[in-house]
N, CA, C and O atoms as a printed pandas DataFrame, in Angstrom:
     atom_number atom_name residue_name chain_id  residue_number  x_coord  y_coord  z_coord
0              1         N          MET        A               1   12.558  -14.697    9.093
1              2        CA          MET        A               1   13.463  -13.652    8.643
2              3         C          MET        A               1   12.645  -12.440    8.219
3              4         O          MET        A               1   11.704  -12.571    7.436
4              5         N          SER        A               2   12.988  -11.277    8.721
5              6        CA          SER        A               2   12.206  -10.091    8.391
6              7         C          SER        A               2   12.708   -9.445    7.105
7              8         O          SER        A               2   13.890   -9.521    6.771
8              9         N          LYS        A               3   11.814   -8.832    6.418
9             10        CA          LYS        A               3   12.102   -8.122    5.182
10            11         C          LYS        A               3   12.810   -6.817    5.532
11            12         O          LYS        A               3   12.465   -6.176    6.524
12            13         N          GLU        A               4   13.792   -6.418    4.733
13            14        CA          GLU        A               4   14.540   -5.192    5.035
14            15         C          GLU        A               4   14.319   -4.066    4.038
15            16         O          GLU        A               4   14.682   -2.923    4.317
16            17         N          THR        A               5   13.737   -4.356    2.891
17            18        CA          THR        A               5   13.492   -3.314    1.898
18            19         C          THR        A               5   12.118   -3.517    1.265
19            20         O          THR        A               5   11.540   -4.604    1.312
20            21         N          LEU        A               6   11.623   -2.451    0.681
21            22        CA          LEU        A               6   10.365   -2.489   -0.060
22            23         C          LEU        A               6   10.628   -2.074   -1.494
23            24         O          LEU        A               6   11.437   -1.184   -1.757
24            25         N          GLY        A               7    9.942   -2.723   -2.417
25            26        CA          GLY        A               7    9.993   -2.290   -3.799
26            27         C          GLY        A               7    9.106   -1.062   -3.987
27            28         O          GLY        A               7    8.309   -0.715   -3.116
28            29         N          GLU        A               8    9.258   -0.417   -5.131
29            30        CA          GLU        A               8    8.471    0.792   -5.410
30            31         C          GLU        A               8    6.968    0.514   -5.357
31            32         O          GLU        A               8    6.215    1.287   -4.764
32            33         N          PHE        A               9    6.535   -0.575   -5.968
33            34        CA          PHE        A               9    5.110   -0.881   -5.993
34            35         C          PHE        A               9    4.583   -1.139   -4.591
35            36         O          PHE        A               9    3.497   -0.679   -4.240
36            37         N          GLU        A              10    5.343   -1.870   -3.790
37            38        CA          GLU        A              10    4.934   -2.120   -2.410
38            39         C          GLU        A              10    4.810   -0.808   -1.643
39            40         O          GLU        A              10    3.888   -0.638   -0.845
40            41         N          GLN        A              11    5.728    0.113   -1.881
41            42        CA          GLN        A              11    5.652    1.421   -1.226
42            43         C          GLN        A              11    4.367    2.137   -1.620
43            44         O          GLN        A              11    3.673    2.681   -0.761
44            45         N          LEU        A              12    4.045    2.141   -2.913
45            46        CA          LEU        A              12    2.827    2.810   -3.381
46            47         C          LEU        A              12    1.586    2.197   -2.743
47            48         O          LEU        A              12    0.674    2.913   -2.330
48            49         N          VAL        A              13    1.555    0.873   -2.666
49            50        CA          VAL        A              13    0.388    0.189   -2.089
50            51         C          VAL        A              13    0.260    0.509   -0.601
51            52         O          VAL        A              13   -0.833    0.821   -0.127
52            53         N          LEU        A              14    1.359    0.434    0.133
53            54        CA          LEU        A              14    1.297    0.753    1.563
54            55         C          LEU        A              14    0.920    2.207    1.802
55            56         O          LEU        A              14    0.132    2.508    2.699
56            57         N          LEU        A              15    1.480    3.107    1.003
57            58        CA          LEU        A              15    1.124    4.523    1.147
58            59         C          LEU        A              15   -0.347    4.756    0.814
59            60         O          LEU        A              15   -1.010    5.569    1.458
60            61         N          GLY        A              16   -0.854    4.050   -0.182
61            62        CA          GLY        A              16   -2.282    4.134   -0.496
62            63         C          GLY        A              16   -3.124    3.702    0.689
63            64         O          GLY        A              16   -4.131    4.335    1.003
64            65         N          CYS        A              17   -2.720    2.630    1.345
65            66        CA          CYS        A              17   -3.442    2.159    2.540
66            67         C          CYS        A              17   -3.400    3.207    3.643
67            68         O          CYS        A              17   -4.419    3.488    4.275
68            69         N          LEU        A              18   -2.240    3.780    3.875
69            70        CA          LEU        A              18   -2.134    4.800    4.923
70            71         C          LEU        A              18   -3.018    5.997    4.616
71            72         O          LEU        A              18   -3.671    6.535    5.509
72            73         N          ARG        A              19   -3.040    6.413    3.362
73            74        CA          ARG        A              19   -3.854    7.575    2.979
74            75         C          ARG        A              19   -5.343    7.293    3.171
75            76         O          ARG        A              19   -6.101    8.189    3.540
76            77         N          LEU        A              20   -5.763    6.055    2.922
77            78        CA          LEU        A              20   -7.184    5.701    3.023
78            79         C          LEU        A              20   -7.610    5.352    4.441
79            80         O          LEU        A              20   -8.803    5.348    4.744
80            81         N          GLY        A              21   -6.657    5.061    5.308
81            82        CA          GLY        A              21   -6.984    4.767    6.706
82            83         C          GLY        A              21   -7.865    3.542    6.861
83            84         O          GLY        A              21   -7.601    2.501    6.259
84            85         N          ASP        A              22   -8.911    3.663    7.667
85            86        CA          ASP        A              22   -9.804    2.536    7.970
86            87         C          ASP        A              22  -10.555    2.025    6.749
87            88         O          ASP        A              22  -11.110    0.926    6.783
88            89         N          GLU        A              23  -10.582    2.794    5.684
89            90        CA          GLU        A              23  -11.324    2.408    4.483
90            91         C          GLU        A              23  -10.410    1.904    3.375
91            92         O          GLU        A              23  -10.773    1.979    2.201
92            93         N          ALA        A              24   -9.233    1.392    3.721
93            94        CA          ALA        A              24   -8.267    0.926    2.725
94            95         C          ALA        A              24   -8.649   -0.467    2.222
95            96         O          ALA        A              24   -8.608   -1.438    2.978
96            97         N          TYR        A              25   -9.014   -0.557    0.965
97            98        CA          TYR        A              25   -9.291   -1.833    0.304
98            99         C          TYR        A              25   -8.646   -1.762   -1.076
99           100         O          TYR        A              25   -8.293   -0.677   -1.538
100          101         N          ALA        A              26   -8.491   -2.898   -1.733
101          102        CA          ALA        A              26   -7.719   -2.961   -2.979
102          103         C          ALA        A              26   -8.201   -1.949   -4.018
103          104         O          ALA        A              26   -7.385   -1.252   -4.620
104          105         N          GLY        A              27   -9.507   -1.860   -4.234
105          106        CA          GLY        A              27  -10.031   -0.921   -5.234
106          107         C          GLY        A              27   -9.727    0.527   -4.885
107          108         O          GLY        A              27   -9.406    1.322   -5.769
108          109         N          GLY        A              28   -9.824    0.874   -3.628
109          110        CA          GLY        A              28   -9.504    2.228   -3.193
110          111         C          GLY        A              28   -8.026    2.540   -3.364
111          112         O          GLY        A              28   -7.660    3.658   -3.724
112          113         N          VAL        A              29   -7.174    1.546   -3.104
113          114        CA          VAL        A              29   -5.732    1.736   -3.277
114          115         C          VAL        A              29   -5.412    1.949   -4.756
115          116         O          VAL        A              29   -4.587    2.798   -5.093
116          117         N          VAL        A              30   -6.054    1.192   -5.635
117          118        CA          VAL        A              30   -5.877    1.381   -7.081
118          119         C          VAL        A              30   -6.220    2.812   -7.460
119          120         O          VAL        A              30   -5.454    3.474   -8.160
120          121         N          ASP        A              31   -7.367    3.291   -7.001
121          122        CA          ASP        A              31   -7.799    4.661   -7.311
122          123         C          ASP        A              31   -6.817    5.693   -6.749
123          124         O          ASP        A              31   -6.518    6.688   -7.409
124          125         N          GLU        A              32   -6.322    5.462   -5.545
125          126        CA          GLU        A              32   -5.385    6.399   -4.907
126          127         C          GLU        A              32   -4.076    6.468   -5.698
127          128         O          GLU        A              32   -3.545    7.555   -5.924
128          129         N          ILE        A              33   -3.561    5.320   -6.113
129          130        CA          ILE        A              33   -2.330    5.295   -6.903
130          131         C          ILE        A              33   -2.544    6.004   -8.237
131          132         O          ILE        A              33   -1.710    6.806   -8.658
132          133         N          ARG        A              34   -3.651    5.712   -8.895
133          134        CA          ARG        A              34   -3.951    6.330  -10.194
134          135         C          ARG        A              34   -4.081    7.851  -10.056
135          136         O          ARG        A              34   -3.525    8.593  -10.866
136          137         N          THR        A              35   -4.798    8.312   -9.056
137          138        CA          THR        A              35   -5.027    9.743   -8.856
138          139         C          THR        A              35   -3.743   10.489   -8.536
139          140         O          THR        A              35   -3.498   11.570   -9.072
140          141         N          ARG        A              36   -2.929    9.919   -7.668
141          142        CA          ARG        A              36   -1.741   10.625   -7.183
142          143         C          ARG        A              36   -0.524   10.481   -8.072
143          144         O          ARG        A              36    0.347   11.350   -8.072
144          145         N          THR        A              37   -0.445    9.371   -8.848
145          146        CA          THR        A              37    0.751    9.156   -9.670
146          147         C          THR        A              37    0.469    9.158  -11.171
147          148         O          THR        A              37    1.392    9.291  -11.974
148          149         N          GLY        A              38   -0.793    9.013  -11.553
149          150        CA          GLY        A              38   -1.133    8.885  -12.967
150          151         C          GLY        A              38   -0.823    7.500  -13.515
151          152         O          GLY        A              38   -0.962    7.252  -14.713
152          153         N          ARG        A              39   -0.409    6.616  -12.649
153          154        CA          ARG        A              39   -0.018    5.263  -13.050
154          155         C          ARG        A              39   -1.229    4.345  -13.036
155          156         O          ARG        A              39   -1.984    4.307  -12.064
156          157         N          GLU        A              40   -1.407    3.604  -14.128
157          158        CA          GLU        A              40   -2.493    2.629  -14.198
158          159         C          GLU        A              40   -2.004    1.313  -13.602
159          160         O          GLU        A              40   -0.988    0.769  -14.035
160          161         N          VAL        A              41   -2.718    0.811  -12.624
161          162        CA          VAL        A              41   -2.365   -0.466  -12.020
162          163         C          VAL        A              41   -3.589   -1.367  -12.005
163          164         O          VAL        A              41   -4.721   -0.899  -11.884
164          165         N          ALA        A              42   -3.350   -2.643  -12.127
165          166        CA          ALA        A              42   -4.440   -3.628  -12.125
166          167         C          ALA        A              42   -4.895   -3.905  -10.694
167          168         O          ALA        A              42   -4.087   -3.969   -9.767
168          169         N          HIS        A              43   -6.202   -4.066  -10.541
169          170        CA          HIS        A              43   -6.745   -4.417   -9.227
170          171         C          HIS        A              43   -6.090   -5.700   -8.713
171          172         O          HIS        A              43   -5.750   -5.803   -7.535
172          173         N          ALA        A              44   -5.918   -6.667   -9.601
173          174        CA          ALA        A              44   -5.338   -7.948   -9.189
174          175         C          ALA        A              44   -3.916   -7.757   -8.663
175          176         O          ALA        A              44   -3.533   -8.400   -7.686
176          177         N          ALA        A              45   -3.134   -6.892   -9.287
177          178        CA          ALA        A              45   -1.753   -6.662   -8.850
178          179         C          ALA        A              45   -1.737   -6.080   -7.435
179          180         O          ALA        A              45   -0.916   -6.477   -6.607
180          181         N          VAL        A              46   -2.636   -5.148   -7.164
181          182        CA          VAL        A              46   -2.703   -4.549   -5.822
182          183         C          VAL        A              46   -3.159   -5.594   -4.809
183          184         O          VAL        A              46   -2.594   -5.694   -3.719
184          185         N          TYR        A              47   -4.165   -6.360   -5.161
185          186        CA          TYR        A              47   -4.677   -7.369   -4.232
186          187         C          TYR        A              47   -3.615   -8.421   -3.934
187          188         O          TYR        A              47   -3.450   -8.825   -2.783
188          189         N          ILE        A              48   -2.897   -8.864   -4.955
189          190        CA          ILE        A              48   -1.827   -9.853   -4.762
190          191         C          ILE        A              48   -0.732   -9.281   -3.862
191          192         O          ILE        A              48   -0.235   -9.967   -2.969
192          193         N          ALA        A              49   -0.358   -8.019   -4.103
193          194        CA          ALA        A              49    0.664   -7.374   -3.270
194          195         C          ALA        A              49    0.192   -7.288   -1.819
195          196         O          ALA        A              49    0.968   -7.550   -0.900
196          197         N          LEU        A              50   -1.065   -6.925   -1.609
197          198        CA          LEU        A              50   -1.598   -6.821   -0.249
198          199         C          LEU        A              50   -1.598   -8.186    0.444
199          200         O          LEU        A              50   -1.231   -8.285    1.615
200          201         N          ARG        A              51   -1.996   -9.212   -0.256
201          202        CA          ARG        A              51   -2.025  -10.550    0.345
202          203         C          ARG        A              51   -0.610  -11.026    0.683
203          204         O          ARG        A              51   -0.386  -11.627    1.733
204          205         N          ARG        A              52    0.344  -10.754   -0.218
205          206        CA          ARG        A              52    1.740  -11.122    0.027
206          207         C          ARG        A              52    2.277  -10.357    1.252
207          208         O          ARG        A              52    2.962  -10.928    2.101
208          209         N          MET        A              53    1.954   -9.065    1.323
209          210        CA          MET        A              53    2.415   -8.274    2.462
210          211         C          MET        A              53    1.721   -8.691    3.754
211          212         O          MET        A              53    2.276   -8.525    4.840
212          213         N          GLU        A              54    0.514   -9.230    3.642
213          214        CA          GLU        A              54   -0.148   -9.755    4.835
214          215         C          GLU        A              54    0.594  -10.996    5.333
215          216         O          GLU        A              54    0.755  -11.175    6.540
216          217         N          GLU        A              55    1.042  -11.843    4.425
217          218        CA          GLU        A              55    1.828  -13.018    4.810
218          219         C          GLU        A              55    3.142  -12.603    5.475
219          220         O          GLU        A              55    3.645  -13.305    6.352
220          221         N          GLN        A              56    3.694  -11.467    5.058
221          222        CA          GLN        A              56    4.946  -10.956    5.617
222          223         C          GLN        A              56    4.717  -10.120    6.878
223          224         O          GLN        A              56    5.660   -9.591    7.466
224          225         N          GLU        A              57    3.452  -10.009    7.282
225          226        CA          GLU        A              57    3.033   -9.263    8.473
226          227         C          GLU        A              57    3.349   -7.775    8.388
227          228         O          GLU        A              57    3.707   -7.138    9.379
228          229         N          LEU        A              58    3.208   -7.236    7.168
229          230        CA          LEU        A              58    3.347   -5.796    6.956
230          231         C          LEU        A              58    1.989   -5.116    7.002
231          232         O          LEU        A              58    1.892   -3.928    7.311
232          233         N          VAL        A              59    0.934   -5.875    6.692
233          234        CA          VAL        A              59   -0.443   -5.399    6.787
234          235         C          VAL        A              59   -1.286   -6.506    7.414
235          236         O          VAL        A              59   -0.891   -7.672    7.440
236          237         N          SER        A              60   -2.445   -6.117    7.912
237          238        CA          SER        A              60   -3.446   -7.089    8.357
238          239         C          SER        A              60   -4.732   -6.759    7.616
239          240         O          SER        A              60   -4.880   -5.668    7.064
240          241         N          SER        A              61   -5.659   -7.710    7.607
241          242        CA          SER        A              61   -6.925   -7.447    6.914
242          243         C          SER        A              61   -8.100   -7.906    7.763
243          244         O          SER        A              61   -7.978   -8.724    8.676
244          245         N          ARG        A              62   -9.239   -7.336    7.410
245          246        CA          ARG        A              62  -10.501   -7.715    8.044
246          247         C          ARG        A              62  -11.584   -7.611    6.986
247          248         O          ARG        A              62  -11.480   -6.815    6.054
248          249         N          MET        A              63  -12.613   -8.411    7.134
249          250        CA          MET        A              63  -13.730   -8.359    6.199
250          251         C          MET        A              63  -14.758   -7.343    6.687
251          252         O          MET        A              63  -15.110   -7.307    7.866
252          253         N          GLY        A              64  -15.232   -6.516    5.746
253          254        CA          GLY        A              64  -16.297   -5.578    6.053
254          255         C          GLY        A              64  -17.643   -6.283    5.922
255          256         O          GLY        A              64  -17.713   -7.501    5.754
256          257         N          ARG        A              65  -18.683   -5.509    6.003
257          258        CA          ARG        A              65  -20.030   -6.066    5.863
258          259         C          ARG        A              65  -20.411   -6.168    4.387
259          260         O          ARG        A              65  -19.994   -5.344    3.573
260          261         N          PRO        A              66  -21.197   -7.174    4.051
261          262        CA          PRO        A              66  -21.692   -7.268    2.671
262          263         C          PRO        A              66  -22.552   -6.038    2.347
263          264         O          PRO        A              66  -23.276   -5.535    3.206
264          265         N          THR        A              67  -22.464   -5.569    1.111
265          266        CA          THR        A              67  -23.249   -4.404    0.708
266          267         C          THR        A              67  -24.045   -4.727   -0.548
267          268         O          THR        A              67  -23.625   -5.525   -1.386
268          269         N          ALA        A              68  -25.198   -4.091   -0.656
269          270        CA          ALA        A              68  -26.057   -4.302   -1.819
270          271         C          ALA        A              68  -25.375   -3.839   -3.098
271          272         O          ALA        A              68  -25.507   -4.484   -4.138
272          273         N          GLU        A              69  -24.633   -2.708   -3.031
273          274        CA          GLU        A              69  -23.991   -2.190   -4.240
274          275         C          GLU        A              69  -22.914   -3.127   -4.775
275          276         O          GLU        A              69  -22.512   -3.011   -5.932
276          277         N          ARG        A              70  -22.445   -4.053   -3.944
277          278        CA          ARG        A              70  -21.445   -5.043   -4.373
278          279         C          ARG        A              70  -22.092   -6.406   -4.566
279          280         O          ARG        A              70  -21.405   -7.427   -4.550
280          281         N          GLY        A              71  -23.401   -6.430   -4.746
281          282        CA          GLY        A              71  -24.101   -7.693   -4.971
282          283         C          GLY        A              71  -24.059   -8.618   -3.767
283          284         O          GLY        A              71  -24.051   -9.841   -3.906
284          285         N          GLY        A              72  -24.033   -8.012   -2.571
285          286        CA          GLY        A              72  -24.013   -8.807   -1.349
286          287         C          GLY        A              72  -22.626   -9.261   -0.920
287          288         O          GLY        A              72  -22.481   -9.976    0.071
288          289         N          ARG        A              73  -21.600   -8.842   -1.671
289          290        CA          ARG        A              73  -20.226   -9.225   -1.314
290          291         C          ARG        A              73  -19.635   -8.201   -0.348
291          292         O          ARG        A              73  -20.010   -7.028   -0.355
292          293         N          ALA        A              74  -18.716   -8.661    0.471
293          294        CA          ALA        A              74  -18.041   -7.786    1.437
294          295         C          ALA        A              74  -16.675   -7.375    0.896
295          296         O          ALA        A              74  -16.067   -8.091    0.102
296          297         N          LYS        A              75  -16.207   -6.215    1.338
297          298        CA          LYS        A              75  -14.856   -5.759    0.999
298          299         C          LYS        A              75  -13.888   -6.262    2.068
299          300         O          LYS        A              75  -14.250   -6.412    3.234
300          301         N          ARG        A              76  -12.647   -6.518    1.644
301          302        CA          ARG        A              76  -11.571   -6.833    2.582
302          303         C          ARG        A              76  -10.773   -5.548    2.790
303          304         O          ARG        A              76  -10.207   -4.996    1.847
304          305         N          PHE        A              77  -10.736   -5.082    4.032
305          306        CA          PHE        A              77  -10.026   -3.853    4.379
306          307         C          PHE        A              77   -8.649   -4.193    4.942
307          308         O          PHE        A              77   -8.478   -5.201    5.629
308          309         N          PHE        A              78   -7.672   -3.341    4.643
309          310        CA          PHE        A              78   -6.289   -3.575    5.052
310          311         C          PHE        A              78   -5.797   -2.450    5.954
311          312         O          PHE        A              78   -6.181   -1.291    5.802
312          313         N          GLU        A              79   -4.935   -2.824    6.897
313          314        CA          GLU        A              79   -4.319   -1.869    7.816
314          315         C          GLU        A              79   -2.807   -2.095    7.789
315          316         O          GLU        A              79   -2.345   -3.234    7.850
316          317         N          VAL        A              80   -2.044   -1.016    7.697
317          318        CA          VAL        A              80   -0.589   -1.119    7.726
318          319         C          VAL        A              80   -0.150   -1.362    9.171
319          320         O          VAL        A              80   -0.494   -0.606   10.079
320          321         N          LEU        A              81    0.615   -2.430    9.356
321          322        CA          LEU        A              81    1.125   -2.785   10.679
322          323         C          LEU        A              81    2.434   -2.042   10.962
323          324         O          LEU        A              81    3.040   -1.488   10.044
324          325         N          PRO        A              82    2.874   -2.028   12.223
325          326        CA          PRO        A              82    4.107   -1.293   12.565
326          327         C          PRO        A              82    5.318   -1.668   11.704
327          328         O          PRO        A              82    6.106   -0.790   11.353
328          329         N          GLU        A              83    5.482   -2.934   11.360
329          330        CA          GLU        A              83    6.626   -3.337   10.530
330          331         C          GLU        A              83    6.503   -2.764    9.110
331          332         O          GLU        A              83    7.513   -2.404    8.504
332          333         N          GLY        A              84    5.304   -2.677    8.586
333          334        CA          GLY        A              84    5.100   -2.054    7.280
334          335         C          GLY        A              84    5.431   -0.579    7.320
335          336         O          GLY        A              84    6.047   -0.046    6.397
336          337         N          ARG        A              85    5.027    0.072    8.377
337          338        CA          ARG        A              85    5.340    1.501    8.547
338          339         C          ARG        A              85    6.840    1.714    8.702
339          340         O          ARG        A              85    7.400    2.664    8.155
340          341         N          ARG        A              86    7.486    0.824    9.453
341          342        CA          ARG        A              86    8.937    0.923    9.652
342          343         C          ARG        A              86    9.670    0.815    8.308
343          344         O          ARG        A              86   10.574    1.599    8.021
344          345         N          LEU        A              87    9.271   -0.162    7.495
345          346        CA          LEU        A              87    9.927   -0.333    6.203
346          347         C          LEU        A              87    9.657    0.848    5.274
347          348         O          LEU        A              87   10.527    1.216    4.485
348          349         N          LEU        A              88    8.478    1.444    5.350
349          350        CA          LEU        A              88    8.213    2.662    4.579
350          351         C          LEU        A              88    9.143    3.783    5.016
351          352         O          LEU        A              88    9.676    4.514    4.181
352          353         N          ASP        A              89    9.335    3.919    6.311
353          354        CA          ASP        A              89   10.234    4.955    6.833
354          355         C          ASP        A              89   11.675    4.711    6.378
355          356         O          ASP        A              89   12.379    5.655    6.018
356          357         N          VAL        A              90   12.117    3.449    6.393
357          358        CA          VAL        A              90   13.464    3.107    5.920
358          359         C          VAL        A              90   13.605    3.482    4.449
359          360         O          VAL        A              90   14.615    4.059    4.047
360          361         N          SER        A              91   12.597    3.158    3.648
361          362        CA          SER        A              91   12.623    3.465    2.212
362          363         C          SER        A              91   12.665    4.967    1.978
363          364         O          SER        A              91   13.424    5.449    1.137
364          365         N          ARG        A              92   11.863    5.693    2.711
365          366        CA          ARG        A              92   11.827    7.153    2.566
366          367         C          ARG        A              92   13.176    7.774    2.927
367          368         O          ARG        A              92   13.681    8.635    2.208
368          369         N          THR        A              93   13.742    7.340    4.021
369          370        CA          THR        A              93   15.044    7.858    4.449
370          371         C          THR        A              93   16.119    7.574    3.402
371          372         O          THR        A              93   16.933    8.444    3.093
372          373         N          ALA        A              94   16.121    6.370    2.862
373          374        CA          ALA        A              94   17.118    6.002    1.850
374          375         C          ALA        A              94   16.967    6.859    0.595
375          376         O          ALA        A              94   17.962    7.340    0.053
376          377         N          LEU        A              95   15.741    7.053    0.131
377          378        CA          LEU        A              95   15.524    7.868   -1.072
378          379         C          LEU        A              95   15.907    9.323   -0.843
379          380         O          LEU        A              95   16.549    9.935   -1.696
380          381         N          LEU        A              96   15.522    9.883    0.296
381          382        CA          LEU        A              96   15.887   11.269    0.585
382          383         C          LEU        A              96   17.398   11.434    0.667
383          384         O          LEU        A              96   17.942   12.443    0.219
384          385         N          SER        A              97   18.071   10.450    1.234
385          386        CA          SER        A              97   19.525   10.502    1.315
386          387         C          SER        A              97   20.154   10.463   -0.072
387          388         O          SER        A              97   21.109   11.191   -0.344
388          389         N          MET        A              98   19.623    9.619   -0.943
389          390        CA          MET        A              98   20.147    9.520   -2.306
390          391         C          MET        A              98   19.891   10.798   -3.107
391          392         O          MET        A              98   20.705   11.174   -3.950
392          393         N          TRP        A              99   18.772   11.461   -2.850
393          394        CA          TRP        A              99   18.433   12.691   -3.574
394          395         C          TRP        A              99   19.234   13.901   -3.079
395          396         O          TRP        A              99   19.385   14.894   -3.791
396          397         N          GLU        A             100   19.740   13.799   -1.849
397          398        CA          GLU        A             100   20.452   14.934   -1.280
398          399         C          GLU        A             100   21.615   15.349   -2.178
399          400         O          GLU        A             100   22.484   14.541   -2.505
400          401         N          GLY        A             101   21.613   16.631   -2.571
401          402        CA          GLY        A             101   22.666   17.182   -3.408
402          403         C          GLY        A             101   22.493   16.966   -4.895
403          404         O          GLY        A             101   23.312   17.439   -5.683
404          405         N          VAL        A             102   21.445   16.262   -5.300
405          406        CA          VAL        A             102   21.182   16.035   -6.718
406          407         C          VAL        A             102   20.305   17.167   -7.229
407          408         O          VAL        A             102   19.260   17.467   -6.650
408          409         N          GLU        A             103   20.730   17.779   -8.296
409          410        CA          GLU        A             103   19.939   18.862   -8.906
410          411         C          GLU        A             103   18.716   18.271   -9.606
411          412         O          GLU        A             103   18.809   17.238  -10.269
412          413         N          THR        A             104   17.585   18.928   -9.454
413          414        CA          THR        A             104   16.383   18.501  -10.169
414          415         C          THR        A             104   16.202   19.367  -11.388
415          416         O          THR        A             104   16.653   20.512  -11.423
416          417         N          ALA        A             105   15.545   18.825  -12.380
417          418        CA          ALA        A             105   15.306   19.575  -13.613
418          419         C          ALA        A             105   14.363   20.734  -13.338
419          420         O          ALA        A             105   13.422   20.599  -12.555
420          421         N          PRO        A             106   14.608   21.878  -13.978
421          422        CA          PRO        A             106   13.724   23.050  -13.756
422          423         C          PRO        A             106   12.342   22.838  -14.332
423          424         O          PRO        A             106   11.489   23.719  -14.230
């Protein structure tokens, strides 16, 4: 059964991945969310969301090369799959439709 909606946090995580492109990893997504929204999020929360979305086939992941600056550990990079992009588009359309005609505060 395919997922039909995304929660706000899932949207932020997927958008962070899209913004980072080929270099999207959990720590980078945390930084992107913090920079763009001012919202503090835990690395673990982002990583858990990414793994859950990978199970739902909204993202895929690959392991990078181990690096000295990470003590020989490799980063796991994430890519938004077509279904993840589709659900982001559905979410965006729904929000824009709901905002249509609503006055914003000056």
